[in-house]
Amino acid sequence: MSGHAHAPRRLAASVEKHGVDWIYRSPPSTAAGGAGGMNGAGGIERIEAFFHGAGYAMHRHDTYAIGRTLAGVQSFRYRGSLRHSLPGGTIVLHPDEPHDGQAGTGEGFRYRMIYVDPALFQEALGGKPLPFVKGGLSDDPRLFAATRNLLRGMDRAMDPLEQDDGLYELAMALHAAAGAAPTRRPVDYAAARRAREYLLASRERAVTLDDVAAAAGRDRWSLSHDFRALFGTSPHRYLTMRRLDLVRQLALAGLPLADAAAASGFSDQSHMTRHFRRAWGVAPGQWLAMLGTLPRRTGEA
């Protein structure tokens, strides 16, 4: 691939206007589980890129390559046919399948992609055969949503538990999109409750799904299934909401938002604010103002 590897995000728009190709690699997560850490990232790699003209020649990966076109038309040869990816769908390229890539129009194309070690999917699926989505493209909404969750926040490293949750959801969505029949697993409710107690005691620090699974006495993918079955949400989302509950409690008590974020287990205030907006649709400073309760210092514009 040609162009400016690791192109700064703030320059992306200007270089695209001049037809300059670039690739941006998202910072790797500190997750250490799974198949041993492709690029030190727990078996995954995330990129965003822009290409015009012929982007890259025929090649193959030893991973799944799953992503979405953000702008333009991404054309590629795959399994004997020319495919065209537009915004709104999902690209699914299977391990060891040759493909190329080029712009379908003169404006070029921009896309995000996640590369996943197939062993991670097989573990999450309980040893079932790897799912196969024909044609390299899918309009399955479950697969689109799962891919979107893993491909947002590209300018930061994913929280380890967030990454593990996202991989489980992607594995389930890929399994469904491939047309595989749903399977029923037994649910260990006691393990799920032990996991919840561990999460509640771990709000102030980073945890991985391996940590939670060890505390619950289950393997991590079975626990992820158990937790969703009992509590209706993933371990990461549950922990995030409990952290946000603590942020609100501390902010209402007058603690500055930056300090409330740090005391609640977020990496920084901006990290907390992203999740706060996602949960309630407003920034924490705006939420406080609407309540008529402003802390001594918000740290927000």
C-alpha positions as CSV (number, residue, x, y, z in Angstrom):
1,M,0.0,0.0,0.0
2,S,1.3,3.4,-0.9
3,G,0.9,6.8,0.8
4,H,1.3,8.3,4.2
5,A,1.2,5.6,6.9
6,H,0.0,6.8,10.3
7,A,-1.3,10.1,8.7
8,P,-2.5,12.4,11.4
9,R,-6.3,12.5,11.6
10,R,-6.4,16.3,11.5
11,L,-4.7,16.2,8.1
12,A,-6.9,13.6,6.6
13,A,-9.4,16.0,4.9
14,S,-6.6,18.2,3.4
15,V,-4.6,15.3,2.0
16,E,-7.7,13.7,0.5
17,K,-8.4,16.9,-1.4
18,H,-4.9,16.6,-3.0
19,G,-5.4,12.9,-3.8
20,V,-2.8,11.7,-1.3
21,D,-3.2,8.1,-0.1
22,W,-2.8,7.4,3.7
23,I,-3.2,4.7,6.3
24,Y,-3.8,5.3,10.0
25,R,-3.3,2.5,12.5
26,S,-5.3,2.8,15.7
27,P,-3.4,2.5,18.9
28,P,-3.5,-1.1,20.1
29,S,-5.4,-2.2,23.2
30,T,-3.5,-3.4,26.2
31,A,-5.7,-6.6,26.1
32,A,-3.6,-9.7,26.4
33,G,-6.1,-12.4,26.0
34,G,-7.0,-14.6,23.1
35,A,-4.7,-15.9,20.5
36,G,-1.5,-14.2,21.7
37,G,-1.6,-10.7,20.5
38,M,-1.3,-9.8,16.9
39,N,0.7,-6.6,17.1
40,G,0.4,-6.7,20.8
41,A,-3.3,-6.0,20.5
42,G,-4.9,-9.2,21.7
43,G,-5.3,-10.6,18.2
44,I,-6.7,-7.6,16.4
45,E,-5.6,-4.6,14.4
46,R,-7.7,-1.6,13.4
47,I,-7.0,0.8,10.6
48,E,-8.5,3.7,8.7
49,A,-7.3,4.5,5.2
50,F,-7.9,6.6,2.1
51,F,-7.0,5.6,-1.5
52,H,-7.6,7.0,-4.9
53,G,-7.1,5.0,-8.1
54,A,-5.5,1.6,-7.7
55,G,-5.1,1.2,-3.9
56,Y,-3.4,-2.1,-3.6
57,A,-2.6,-5.2,-5.6
58,M,-3.9,-8.8,-5.1
59,H,-2.9,-10.0,-1.7
60,R,-4.2,-12.1,1.2
61,H,-4.3,-12.0,5.0
62,D,-4.1,-14.8,7.5
63,T,-6.8,-13.0,9.5
64,Y,-10.4,-12.0,8.9
65,A,-10.6,-8.5,7.4
66,I,-14.0,-6.9,8.4
67,G,-14.9,-3.3,7.9
68,R,-17.0,-0.6,6.2
69,T,-16.6,2.0,3.5
70,L,-17.0,5.5,5.0
71,A,-17.0,7.5,1.8
72,G,-16.8,6.8,-2.0
73,V,-17.0,3.4,-3.7
74,Q,-14.5,0.7,-2.8
75,S,-14.1,-1.8,-5.6
76,F,-12.3,-5.1,-5.2
77,R,-11.8,-8.4,-6.9
78,Y,-12.7,-11.3,-4.6
79,R,-13.5,-15.0,-5.3
80,G,-13.7,-14.5,-9.0
81,S,-15.9,-11.4,-9.2
82,L,-15.6,-7.6,-9.0
83,R,-17.4,-6.3,-5.8
84,H,-18.4,-2.7,-4.9
85,S,-18.6,-1.6,-1.3
86,L,-20.6,1.6,-0.5
87,P,-21.3,3.2,2.9
88,G,-24.0,1.3,4.9
89,G,-22.8,-2.3,4.3
90,T,-20.1,-4.5,5.8
91,I,-17.0,-6.0,4.1
92,V,-16.1,-9.5,5.2
93,L,-12.9,-10.9,3.7
94,H,-12.0,-14.4,4.9
95,P,-8.5,-15.6,5.9
96,D,-6.3,-16.6,3.0
97,E,-8.7,-15.3,0.3
98,P,-6.9,-13.2,-2.4
99,H,-8.3,-9.7,-3.0
100,D,-7.3,-6.3,-4.3
101,G,-8.7,-2.8,-3.9
102,Q,-9.3,0.3,-6.0
103,A,-11.5,3.4,-6.1
104,G,-14.8,2.9,-7.9
105,T,-14.9,6.6,-8.7
106,G,-12.5,9.5,-9.2
107,E,-13.1,10.8,-5.7
108,G,-11.4,7.9,-4.0
109,F,-12.6,5.9,-1.1
110,R,-12.2,6.0,2.7
111,Y,-12.7,3.0,4.9
112,R,-12.1,1.4,8.3
113,M,-11.1,-2.2,8.8
114,I,-10.5,-4.5,11.7
115,Y,-8.2,-7.6,11.3
116,V,-9.1,-10.5,13.6
117,D,-7.2,-13.6,14.3
118,P,-9.6,-16.4,13.3
119,A,-8.7,-18.4,16.5
120,L,-10.5,-15.7,18.5
121,F,-13.7,-16.3,16.6
122,Q,-13.4,-20.0,17.0
123,E,-12.9,-19.7,20.7
124,A,-15.9,-17.3,21.1
125,L,-18.0,-19.8,19.1
126,G,-17.1,-22.7,21.2
127,G,-15.0,-24.5,18.6
128,K,-17.6,-24.3,15.9
129,P,-16.4,-24.1,12.2
130,L,-15.4,-20.6,11.2
131,P,-18.4,-18.7,9.7
132,F,-18.3,-17.9,6.0
133,V,-20.1,-15.0,4.5
134,K,-20.3,-15.4,0.7
135,G,-19.4,-12.7,-1.7
136,G,-17.3,-10.5,0.6
137,L,-20.2,-8.1,1.3
138,S,-23.1,-8.2,3.8
139,D,-26.1,-6.0,4.5
140,D,-26.9,-7.8,7.8
141,P,-27.7,-5.1,10.4
142,R,-26.3,-7.2,13.3
143,L,-23.0,-7.4,11.6
144,F,-23.0,-3.7,10.7
145,A,-23.7,-2.8,14.3
146,A,-21.1,-5.1,15.7
147,T,-18.5,-3.8,13.3
148,R,-19.4,-0.2,14.0
149,N,-18.9,-0.7,17.7
150,L,-15.3,-2.0,17.2
151,L,-14.4,0.7,14.6
152,R,-15.3,3.8,16.5
153,G,-12.9,5.8,18.7
154,M,-10.1,5.1,16.3
155,D,-7.8,7.8,17.8
156,R,-7.6,5.9,21.1
157,A,-6.7,2.4,22.3
158,M,-9.7,0.4,23.2
159,D,-10.4,-0.5,26.8
160,P,-9.5,-4.2,27.1
161,L,-12.9,-5.2,28.4
162,E,-14.5,-3.1,25.6
163,Q,-12.5,-5.0,23.0
164,D,-13.3,-8.4,24.4
165,D,-17.0,-7.5,24.5
166,G,-16.9,-6.2,20.9
167,L,-15.1,-9.3,19.6
168,Y,-17.8,-11.6,21.2
169,E,-20.6,-9.5,19.6
170,L,-18.8,-9.6,16.3
171,A,-18.3,-13.4,16.4
172,M,-22.0,-13.9,17.2
173,A,-23.1,-11.5,14.4
174,L,-20.7,-13.1,11.9
175,H,-22.1,-16.6,12.9
176,A,-25.7,-15.3,12.3
177,A,-24.9,-13.5,9.0
178,A,-23.3,-16.7,7.7
179,G,-26.7,-18.4,8.1
180,A,-25.7,-20.7,10.9
181,A,-28.5,-22.0,13.1
182,P,-28.6,-20.5,16.5
183,T,-27.4,-22.8,19.3
184,R,-28.5,-22.9,22.9
185,R,-25.8,-22.9,25.6
186,P,-26.4,-23.6,29.3
187,V,-26.3,-20.5,31.4
188,D,-24.3,-20.4,34.7
189,Y,-26.2,-17.8,36.6
190,A,-24.0,-18.1,39.7
191,A,-20.9,-17.3,37.6
192,A,-22.7,-14.3,36.1
193,R,-23.5,-13.0,39.6
194,R,-19.9,-13.5,40.7
195,A,-18.8,-11.6,37.7
196,R,-21.1,-8.7,38.6
197,E,-19.7,-8.5,42.1
198,Y,-16.2,-8.5,40.7
199,L,-17.1,-5.6,38.3
200,L,-18.7,-3.6,41.1
201,A,-15.5,-3.9,43.1
202,S,-13.3,-3.0,40.1
203,R,-14.8,0.3,39.0
204,E,-11.6,2.3,39.7
205,R,-9.3,0.2,37.6
206,A,-8.9,-1.4,34.1
207,V,-10.1,-5.0,33.9
208,T,-10.1,-7.5,31.1
209,L,-12.6,-10.2,30.3
210,D,-10.0,-12.7,31.4
211,D,-9.9,-11.0,34.9
212,V,-13.6,-11.2,35.2
213,A,-13.8,-14.8,34.0
214,A,-11.1,-15.9,36.5
215,A,-13.1,-14.3,39.3
216,A,-16.2,-16.0,38.1
217,G,-14.7,-19.4,37.5
218,R,-15.7,-19.6,33.8
219,D,-13.9,-19.3,30.5
220,R,-14.2,-15.8,29.2
221,W,-16.5,-16.5,26.2
222,S,-18.9,-18.6,28.2
223,L,-19.0,-16.0,30.9
224,S,-19.7,-13.3,28.3
225,H,-22.8,-15.4,27.2
226,D,-23.8,-16.0,30.8
227,F,-23.6,-12.3,31.8
228,R,-25.7,-11.2,28.8
229,A,-28.3,-13.9,29.6
230,L,-28.8,-12.8,33.2
231,F,-28.2,-9.0,33.1
232,G,-29.3,-8.2,29.5
233,T,-26.0,-6.4,28.7
234,S,-22.3,-7.1,28.2
235,P,-19.8,-6.9,31.1
236,H,-18.2,-3.9,29.6
237,R,-21.4,-1.9,29.2
238,Y,-22.5,-2.9,32.7
239,L,-19.2,-1.7,34.2
240,T,-19.3,1.5,32.1
241,M,-22.7,2.4,33.4
242,R,-21.7,1.8,37.0
243,R,-18.7,4.0,36.5
244,L,-21.0,6.7,35.0
245,D,-23.3,6.3,38.0
246,L,-20.2,7.1,40.2
247,V,-19.3,10.1,38.1
248,R,-22.7,11.6,38.5
249,Q,-22.6,11.0,42.2
250,L,-19.2,12.6,42.6
251,A,-20.1,15.5,40.3
252,L,-23.3,16.2,42.2
253,A,-21.2,16.3,45.4
254,G,-19.1,19.1,43.8
255,L,-16.0,17.1,42.6
256,P,-14.5,18.6,39.4
257,L,-15.4,16.4,36.4
258,A,-11.7,15.5,35.6
259,D,-11.3,14.3,39.2
260,A,-14.7,12.4,39.1
261,A,-13.6,10.7,35.9
262,A,-10.3,9.6,37.4
263,A,-11.9,8.4,40.6
264,S,-14.5,6.4,38.5
265,G,-12.0,4.3,36.5
266,F,-11.9,6.3,33.2
267,S,-8.6,7.1,31.6
268,D,-9.3,10.8,31.4
269,Q,-12.2,13.3,31.3
270,S,-12.6,13.0,27.5
271,H,-12.9,9.3,27.8
272,M,-15.6,9.7,30.4
273,T,-17.4,12.4,28.3
274,R,-17.6,10.1,25.3
275,H,-19.3,7.4,27.3
276,F,-21.5,9.9,29.1
277,R,-22.8,11.3,25.8
278,R,-23.4,7.8,24.5
279,A,-25.4,6.9,27.5
280,W,-27.5,10.1,28.0
281,G,-27.1,12.2,24.8
282,V,-25.5,15.2,26.6
283,A,-22.1,16.2,27.9
284,P,-21.7,15.9,31.7
285,G,-21.3,19.7,32.1
286,Q,-24.5,20.2,30.2
287,W,-26.3,17.6,32.3
288,L,-25.1,19.4,35.5
289,A,-26.2,22.8,34.2
290,M,-29.6,21.4,33.3
291,L,-29.9,20.2,36.9
292,G,-28.9,23.6,38.2
293,T,-25.9,22.1,40.0
294,L,-22.5,23.2,38.7
295,P,-19.3,21.8,40.3
296,R,-16.6,24.2,41.4
297,R,-14.8,23.5,38.1
298,T,-16.0,21.5,35.1
299,G,-12.9,21.5,32.9
300,E,-15.3,21.7,29.9
301,A,-15.8,24.5,27.4
